[in-house]
PDB file of C-alpha atoms in Angstrom:
ATOM      1  CA  MET A 126      95.161 170.447  65.208  1.00  0.00           C
ATOM      2  CA  ARG A 127      95.716 174.104  65.813  1.00  0.00           C
ATOM      3  CA  GLY A 128      97.646 174.727  68.976  1.00  0.00           C
ATOM      4  CA  ASP A 129      95.444 177.589  70.136  1.00  0.00           C
ATOM      5  CA  VAL A 130      92.189 175.647  70.275  1.00  0.00           C
ATOM      6  CA  VAL A 131      91.168 172.692  72.400  1.00  0.00           C
ATOM      7  CA  PRO A 132      87.994 170.607  72.302  1.00  0.00           C
ATOM      8  CA  LEU A 133      85.611 171.659  75.036  1.00  0.00           C
ATOM      9  CA  MET A 134      83.779 168.659  76.346  1.00  0.00           C
ATOM     10  CA  GLU A 135      84.959 168.529  79.934  1.00  0.00           C
ATOM     11  CA  HIS A 136      87.810 169.311  82.282  1.00  0.00           C
ATOM     12  CA  LYS A 137      90.306 166.469  82.228  1.00  0.00           C
ATOM     13  CA  PRO A 138      92.742 166.562  85.146  1.00  0.00           C
ATOM     14  CA  GLU A 139      94.025 163.194  84.021  1.00  0.00           C
ATOM     15  CA  ALA A 140      95.165 164.696  80.698  1.00  0.00           C
ATOM     16  CA  SER A 141      98.804 163.828  81.352  1.00  0.00           C
ATOM     17  CA  VAL A 142      98.000 160.124  81.279  1.00  0.00           C
ATOM     18  CA  ILE A 143      95.736 160.147  78.214  1.00  0.00           C
ATOM     19  CA  ASP A 144      98.302 161.362  75.708  1.00  0.00           C
ATOM     20  CA  ASN A 145      98.319 157.968  73.999  1.00  0.00           C
ATOM     21  CA  LYS A 146      94.558 157.796  73.661  1.00  0.00           C
ATOM     22  CA  VAL A 147      92.922 158.343  70.295  1.00  0.00           C
ATOM     23  CA  LEU A 148      91.152 161.661  69.739  1.00  0.00           C
ATOM     24  CA  LEU A 149      87.515 161.161  68.721  1.00  0.00           C
ATOM     25  CA  GLU A 150      85.306 164.211  68.258  1.00  0.00           C
ATOM     26  CA  ALA A 151      81.753 164.944  67.200  1.00  0.00           C
ATOM     27  CA  HIS A 152      80.684 168.427  66.125  1.00  0.00           C
ATOM     28  CA  VAL A 153      76.935 168.893  66.448  1.00  0.00           C
ATOM     29  CA  MET A 154      73.930 171.166  66.973  1.00  0.00           C
ATOM     30  CA  SER A 155      71.770 170.039  69.884  1.00  0.00           C
ATOM     31  CA  LYS A 156      68.410 170.392  68.091  1.00  0.00           C
ATOM     32  CA  CYS A 157      69.524 168.680  64.894  1.00  0.00           C
ATOM     33  CA  PRO A 158      68.137 165.313  63.721  1.00  0.00           C
ATOM     34  CA  ASP A 159      71.471 164.491  62.104  1.00  0.00           C
ATOM     35  CA  ALA A 160      73.185 164.949  65.472  1.00  0.00           C
ATOM     36  CA  ARG A 161      70.664 162.561  67.020  1.00  0.00           C
ATOM     37  CA  ASP A 162      71.262 159.932  64.342  1.00  0.00           C
ATOM     38  CA  CYS A 163      75.016 160.401  64.490  1.00  0.00           C
ATOM     39  CA  LEU A 164      75.192 159.832  68.237  1.00  0.00           C
ATOM     40  CA  GLN A 165      72.713 156.955  68.279  1.00  0.00           C
ATOM     41  CA  LYS A 166      73.985 155.090  65.222  1.00  0.00           C
ATOM     42  CA  LEU A 167      77.740 155.627  65.450  1.00  0.00           C
ATOM     43  CA  VAL A 168      79.284 157.579  68.310  1.00  0.00           C
ATOM     44  CA  VAL A 169      77.545 156.081  71.344  1.00  0.00           C
ATOM     45  CA  PRO A 170      77.709 152.433  70.149  1.00  0.00           C
ATOM     46  CA  ALA A 171      81.402 152.875  69.369  1.00  0.00           C
ATOM     47  CA  MET A 172      82.122 154.528  72.709  1.00  0.00           C
ATOM     48  CA  GLU A 173      80.416 151.643  74.501  1.00  0.00           C
ATOM     49  CA  GLN A 174      83.159 149.418  73.127  1.00  0.00           C
ATOM     50  CA  ILE A 175      86.291 151.565  73.190  1.00  0.00           C
ATOM     51  CA  SER A 176      85.780 154.467  75.620  1.00  0.00           C
ATOM     52  CA  ASP A 177      88.923 153.457  77.538  1.00  0.00           C
ATOM     53  CA  LYS A 178      91.037 154.004  74.416  1.00  0.00           C
ATOM     54  CA  VAL A 179      89.502 157.331  73.406  1.00  0.00           C
ATOM     55  CA  ASP A 180      89.897 160.986  74.357  1.00  0.00           C
ATOM     56  CA  PHE A 181      86.384 162.097  73.403  1.00  0.00           C
ATOM     57  CA  GLY A 182      85.214 165.626  72.711  1.00  0.00           C
ATOM     58  CA  LEU A 183      81.783 166.976  71.822  1.00  0.00           C
ATOM     59  CA  SER A 184      81.824 170.429  70.241  1.00  0.00           C
ATOM     60  CA  PHE A 185      79.081 172.668  68.922  1.00  0.00           C
ATOM     61  CA  ILE A 186      78.480 174.553  65.700  1.00  0.00           C
ATOM     62  CA  ALA A 187      77.147 178.102  66.034  1.00  0.00           C
ATOM     63  CA  SER A 188      77.855 181.628  64.819  1.00  0.00           C
ATOM     64  CA  VAL A 189      79.906 183.817  67.138  1.00  0.00           C
ATOM     65  CA  SER A 190      79.840 187.604  66.866  1.00  0.00           C
ATOM     66  CA  ASN A 191      83.119 189.481  66.731  1.00  0.00           C
ATOM     67  CA  LYS A 192      81.427 192.643  68.004  1.00  0.00           C
ATOM     68  CA  SER A 193      79.582 191.274  71.035  1.00  0.00           C
ATOM     69  CA  ALA A 194      79.192 188.240  73.264  1.00  0.00           C
ATOM     70  CA  ASP A 195      76.264 187.023  71.164  1.00  0.00           C
ATOM     71  CA  VAL A 196      76.115 183.452  69.905  1.00  0.00           C
ATOM     72  CA  VAL A 197      73.554 182.560  67.234  1.00  0.00           C
ATOM     73  CA  CYS A 198      72.380 178.969  66.815  1.00  0.00           C
ATOM     74  CA  LYS A 199      70.854 177.690  63.573  1.00  0.00           C
ATOM     75  CA  HIS A 200      67.754 176.257  65.238  1.00  0.00           C
ATOM     76  CA  GLY A 201      67.154 179.244  67.485  1.00  0.00           C
ATOM     77  CA  PRO A 202      67.797 180.306  71.095  1.00  0.00           C
ATOM     78  CA  ALA A 203      66.459 177.000  72.453  1.00  0.00           C
ATOM     79  CA  GLU A 204      69.278 175.214  70.665  1.00  0.00           C
ATOM     80  CA  CYS A 205      71.838 177.515  72.265  1.00  0.00           C
ATOM     81  CA  ILE A 206      70.372 176.549  75.637  1.00  0.00           C
ATOM     82  CA  GLY A 207      70.683 172.876  74.750  1.00  0.00           C
ATOM     83  CA  ASP A 208      74.292 173.370  73.679  1.00  0.00           C
ATOM     84  CA  MET A 209      75.087 175.184  76.918  1.00  0.00           C
ATOM     85  CA  LEU A 210      73.403 172.544  79.069  1.00  0.00           C
ATOM     86  CA  ILE A 211      75.495 169.813  77.479  1.00  0.00           C
ATOM     87  CA  LEU A 212      78.730 171.779  77.823  1.00  0.00           C
ATOM     88  CA  CYS A 213      77.905 172.693  81.412  1.00  0.00           C
ATOM     89  CA  ALA A 214      77.219 169.051  82.257  1.00  0.00           C
ATOM     90  CA  ALA A 215      80.555 168.078  80.751  1.00  0.00           C
ATOM     91  CA  ASN A 216      82.434 170.647  82.804  1.00  0.00           C
ATOM     92  CA  LEU A 217      80.730 170.258  86.178  1.00  0.00           C
ATOM     93  CA  PRO A 218      82.828 168.637  88.923  1.00  0.00           C
ATOM     94  CA  PHE A 219      82.461 164.872  88.924  1.00  0.00           C
ATOM     95  CA  PRO A 220      80.585 163.669  92.051  1.00  0.00           C
ATOM     96  CA  PRO A 221      82.971 161.989  94.503  1.00  0.00           C
ATOM     97  CA  GLU A 222      80.583 159.257  95.573  1.00  0.00           C
ATOM     98  CA  GLY A 223      77.334 157.532  94.750  1.00  0.00           C
ATOM     99  CA  ARG A 224      76.118 155.558  91.758  1.00  0.00           C
ATOM    100  CA  SER A 225      77.929 157.846  89.354  1.00  0.00           C
ATOM    101  CA  MET A 226      81.205 156.320  90.506  1.00  0.00           C
ATOM    102  CA  LEU A 227      80.378 153.479  88.130  1.00  0.00           C
ATOM    103  CA  ARG A 228      80.750 155.856  85.191  1.00  0.00           C
ATOM    104  CA  THR A 229      83.653 157.916  83.960  1.00  0.00           C
ATOM    105  CA  PRO A 230      83.104 161.662  83.473  1.00  0.00           C
ATOM    106  CA  THR A 231      83.114 161.143  79.693  1.00  0.00           C
ATOM    107  CA  ILE A 232      80.452 158.437  79.793  1.00  0.00           C
ATOM    108  CA  ARG A 233      78.340 160.576  82.128  1.00  0.00           C
ATOM    109  CA  SER A 234      78.620 163.603  79.844  1.00  0.00           C
ATOM    110  CA  LEU A 235      77.986 161.702  76.634  1.00  0.00           C
ATOM    111  CA  GLY A 236      75.023 159.903  78.187  1.00  0.00           C
ATOM    112  CA  PHE A 237      73.447 163.207  79.185  1.00  0.00           C
ATOM    113  CA  ALA A 238      74.099 164.704  75.746  1.00  0.00           C
ATOM    114  CA  ASN A 239      72.570 161.682  74.040  1.00  0.00           C
ATOM    115  CA  CYS A 240      69.552 161.837  76.355  1.00  0.00           C
ATOM    116  CA  LEU A 241      68.856 165.456  75.401  1.00  0.00           C
ATOM    117  CA  ILE A 242      69.573 165.150  71.698  1.00  0.00           C
ATOM    118  CA  SER A 243      67.593 161.901  71.339  1.00  0.00           C
ATOM    119  CA  SER A 244      64.441 163.935  72.053  1.00  0.00           C
ATOM    120  CA  TYR A 245      65.794 167.278  70.866  1.00  0.00           C
ATOM    121  CA  GLU A 246      62.330 168.695  70.228  1.00  0.00           C
ATOM    122  CA  LYS A 247      61.848 168.816  74.027  1.00  0.00           C
ATOM    123  CA  ILE A 248      64.897 171.015  74.623  1.00  0.00           C
ATOM    124  CA  PRO A 249      64.855 173.123  76.856  1.00  0.00           C
ATOM    125  CA  GLU A 250      61.772 171.908  78.790  1.00  0.00           C
ATOM    126  CA  ARG A 251      62.711 171.914  82.471  1.00  0.00           C
ATOM    127  CA  SER A 252      61.135 168.552  83.341  1.00  0.00           C
ATOM    128  CA  PHE A 253      62.885 166.899  80.408  1.00  0.00           C
ATOM    129  CA  VAL A 254      66.294 168.329  81.294  1.00  0.00           C
ATOM    130  CA  GLU A 255      65.793 167.365  84.947  1.00  0.00           C
ATOM    131  CA  GLN A 256      64.997 163.783  83.968  1.00  0.00           C
ATOM    132  CA  CYS A 257      68.101 163.475  81.783  1.00  0.00           C
ATOM    133  CA  ALA A 258      70.222 164.977  84.568  1.00  0.00           C
ATOM    134  CA  LEU A 259      68.772 162.541  87.102  1.00  0.00           C
ATOM    135  CA  GLU A 260      69.386 159.557  84.843  1.00  0.00           C
ATOM    136  CA  HIS A 261      73.042 160.453  84.428  1.00  0.00           C
ATOM    137  CA  GLY A 262      73.981 161.590  87.914  1.00  0.00           C
ATOM    138  CA  ILE A 263      74.209 165.309  87.193  1.00  0.00           C
ATOM    139  CA  ASP A 264      73.333 168.010  89.720  1.00  0.00           C
ATOM    140  CA  PHE A 265      70.458 169.869  88.051  1.00  0.00           C
ATOM    141  CA  ASP A 266      70.791 172.987  90.204  1.00  0.00           C
ATOM    142  CA  ALA A 267      74.479 173.322  89.334  1.00  0.00           C
ATOM    143  CA  LEU A 268      73.655 172.612  85.703  1.00  0.00           C
ATOM    144  CA  ASN A 269      70.953 175.279  85.645  1.00  0.00           C
ATOM    145  CA  GLU A 270      73.204 177.819  87.355  1.00  0.00           C
ATOM    146  CA  CYS A 271      75.906 177.293  84.747  1.00  0.00           C
ATOM    147  CA  ALA A 272      73.529 177.489  81.776  1.00  0.00           C
ATOM    148  CA  SER A 273      71.892 180.624  83.210  1.00  0.00           C
ATOM    149  CA  GLN A 274      75.184 182.429  83.821  1.00  0.00           C
ATOM    150  CA  GLN A 275      75.085 185.666  81.814  1.00  0.00           C
ATOM    151  CA  ASP A 276      78.687 186.683  82.456  1.00  0.00           C
ATOM    152  CA  ASP A 277      80.764 185.745  79.428  1.00  0.00           C
ATOM    153  CA  ASP A 278      83.886 185.675  81.605  1.00  0.00           C
ATOM    154  CA  PRO A 279      82.893 184.732  85.153  1.00  0.00           C
ATOM    155  CA  GLY A 280      86.474 183.859  85.999  1.00  0.00           C
ATOM    156  CA  HIS A 281      87.799 187.387  85.487  1.00  0.00           C
ATOM    157  CA  HIS A 282      87.729 187.995  89.229  1.00  0.00           C
ATOM    158  CA  GLY A 283      90.391 185.355  89.663  1.00  0.00           C
ATOM    159  CA  GLY A 284      88.665 183.380  92.385  1.00  0.00           C
ATOM    160  CA  ASP A 285      89.319 179.702  92.998  1.00  0.00           C
ATOM    161  CA  LYS A 286      85.653 178.835  92.591  1.00  0.00           C
ATOM    162  CA  ASP A 287      84.491 181.135  89.822  1.00  0.00           C
ATOM    163  CA  PRO A 288      81.180 179.911  88.400  1.00  0.00           C
ATOM    164  CA  LEU A 289      81.020 178.059  85.124  1.00  0.00           C
ATOM    165  CA  SER A 290      79.455 180.090  82.330  1.00  0.00           C
ATOM    166  CA  GLY A 291      77.421 178.257  79.720  1.00  0.00           C
ATOM    167  CA  ILE A 292      77.683 181.119  77.248  1.00  0.00           C
ATOM    168  CA  ALA A 293      81.465 181.270  77.649  1.00  0.00           C
ATOM    169  CA  LEU A 294      81.732 177.503  77.130  1.00  0.00           C
ATOM    170  CA  LEU A 295      79.546 177.717  74.023  1.00  0.00           C
ATOM    171  CA  ARG A 296      81.558 180.577  72.541  1.00  0.00           C
ATOM    172  CA  LYS A 297      84.795 178.624  72.968  1.00  0.00           C
ATOM    173  CA  SER A 298      83.245 175.463  71.576  1.00  0.00           C
ATOM    174  CA  ALA A 299      81.791 177.250  68.536  1.00  0.00           C
ATOM    175  CA  LEU A 300      85.094 179.015  67.880  1.00  0.00           C
ATOM    176  CA  TYR A 301      86.875 175.661  68.044  1.00  0.00           C
ATOM    177  CA  SER A 302      84.561 174.151  65.420  1.00  0.00           C
ATOM    178  CA  GLU A 303      84.963 177.275  63.295  1.00  0.00           C
ATOM    179  CA  ALA A 304      88.754 177.133  63.554  1.00  0.00           C
ATOM    180  CA  LEU A 305      88.658 173.594  62.198  1.00  0.00           C
ATOM    181  CA  GLY A 306      86.370 174.613  59.348  1.00  0.00           C
ATOM    182  CA  VAL A 307      83.582 172.346  60.593  1.00  0.00           C
ATOM    183  CA  ARG A 308      80.154 173.624  59.569  1.00  0.00           C
ATOM    184  CA  THR A 309      78.001 170.506  59.270  1.00  0.00           C
ATOM    185  CA  SER A 310      76.148 168.798  62.098  1.00  0.00           C
ATOM    186  CA  CYS A 311      77.106 166.050  62.583  1.00  0.00           C
ATOM    187  CA  THR A 312      80.794 165.839  61.691  1.00  0.00           C
ATOM    188  CA  VAL A 313      82.805 163.046  63.300  1.00  0.00           C
ATOM    189  CA  ARG A 314      86.566 163.507  63.439  1.00  0.00           C
ATOM    190  CA  LEU A 315      89.047 160.773  64.283  1.00  0.00           C
ATOM    191  CA  ASP A 316      92.689 161.473  65.070  1.00  0.00           C
ATOM    192  CA  GLU A 317      92.334 165.064  63.811  1.00  0.00           C
ATOM    193  CA  GLN A 318      90.826 164.060  60.447  1.00  0.00           C
ATOM    194  CA  VAL A 319      87.215 164.022  59.255  1.00  0.00           C
ATOM    195  CA  TRP A 320      85.989 160.448  59.624  1.00  0.00           C
ATOM    196  CA  CYS A 321      82.331 160.725  58.639  1.00  0.00           C
ATOM    197  CA  VAL A 322      79.545 163.288  58.182  1.00  0.00           C
ATOM    198  CA  ARG A 323      75.824 162.860  58.802  1.00  0.00           C
ATOM    199  CA  ASP A 324      73.865 165.426  56.793  1.00  0.00           C
ATOM    200  CA  ASP A 325      70.241 165.577  55.619  1.00  0.00           C
ATOM    201  CA  GLY A 326      69.601 162.084  56.927  1.00  0.00           C
ATOM    202  CA  VAL A 327      72.439 160.352  55.089  1.00  0.00           C
ATOM    203  CA  TRP A 328      76.106 159.565  55.697  1.00  0.00           C
ATOM    204  CA  LYS A 329      78.571 161.506  53.563  1.00  0.00           C
ATOM    205  CA  ASP A 330      82.339 161.749  53.102  1.00  0.00           C
ATOM    206  CA  CYS A 331      82.954 158.714  55.293  1.00  0.00           C
ATOM    207  CA  ALA A 332      86.406 157.167  55.523  1.00  0.00           C
ATOM    208  CA  GLN A 333      87.387 153.788  54.137  1.00  0.00           C
ATOM    209  CA  GLY A 334      85.312 154.031  50.998  1.00  0.00           C
ATOM    210  CA  GLY A 335      82.166 155.026  52.841  1.00  0.00           C
ATOM    211  CA  ARG A 336      82.383 152.201  55.362  1.00  0.00           C
ATOM    212  CA  GLY A 337      83.270 154.631  58.149  1.00  0.00           C
ATOM    213  CA  SER A 338      79.617 154.976  59.134  1.00  0.00           C
ATOM    214  CA  GLN A 339      79.702 151.401  60.431  1.00  0.00           C
ATOM    215  CA  VAL A 340      80.370 151.077  64.160  1.00  0.00           C
ATOM    216  CA  SER A 341      82.622 148.048  63.670  1.00  0.00           C
ATOM    217  CA  VAL A 342      84.815 149.907  61.180  1.00  0.00           C
ATOM    218  CA  LEU A 343      85.236 152.906  63.496  1.00  0.00           C
ATOM    219  CA  VAL A 344      86.009 150.671  66.470  1.00  0.00           C
ATOM    220  CA  GLU A 345      88.537 148.670  64.461  1.00  0.00           C
ATOM    221  CA  GLU A 346      90.318 151.826  63.304  1.00  0.00           C
ATOM    222  CA  ILE A 347      90.477 153.246  66.830  1.00  0.00           C
ATOM    223  CA  GLU A 348      91.910 149.995  68.156  1.00  0.00           C
ATOM    224  CA  LYS A 349      94.454 149.952  65.326  1.00  0.00           C
ATOM    225  CA  ILE A 350      95.630 153.500  66.073  1.00  0.00           C
ATOM    226  CA  TYR A 351      95.685 152.797  69.811  1.00  0.00           C
ATOM    227  CA  ARG A 352      97.859 149.693  69.375  1.00  0.00           C
ATOM    228  CA  LYS A 353     100.382 151.679  67.356  1.00  0.00           C
ATOM    229  CA  ARG A 354     100.731 154.211  70.176  1.00  0.00           C
ATOM    230  CA  ASN A 355     100.883 151.860  73.133  1.00  0.00           C
TER     231      ASN A 355
END
């Protein structure tokens, strides 16, 4: 992995204790049927079994302008909003109490992302986003504020509580995918290598002779890598 890019899924203050976890990443577009299938058929079922062994990251694929702050998404501006909502949810402070305590920040974030992408045609309908936020313990007002933030660098004032910027998060996420040469939604990467690709409704370039699209095979490989490191 390039040293100057990091996967943007969420802030991880516990990073110092997850060094031995296995890096699992999915690169997607929020209004893409392949992203929906990829999460539902592979990523989410696998994470339900091995989330404690994984450092998970969800990144987005979009075109970033070198001349302006513009970000262009393949499926239009609504997709950019969906991408930003998911990134904002992943980076919002984790609630200190309540039902959400039963979930880790990663599970909360991935659950929200899966909720949106599962019915991607509804993105960015307010009632739909609110329902997904409610289901996964996410503050909708804070989410909306982040996604609506127009300042590409809201932290330039140096304050301790500078607002999150959805557009800034999306730019960084898109640049990360670009730096890795990832252009297809959905591309799953395991331990810094392409594991499997979902494209045009079929699995392609999957590891282990094409068996990598099977949840059991992915889980087994993650457990194998984890055992070697711990």
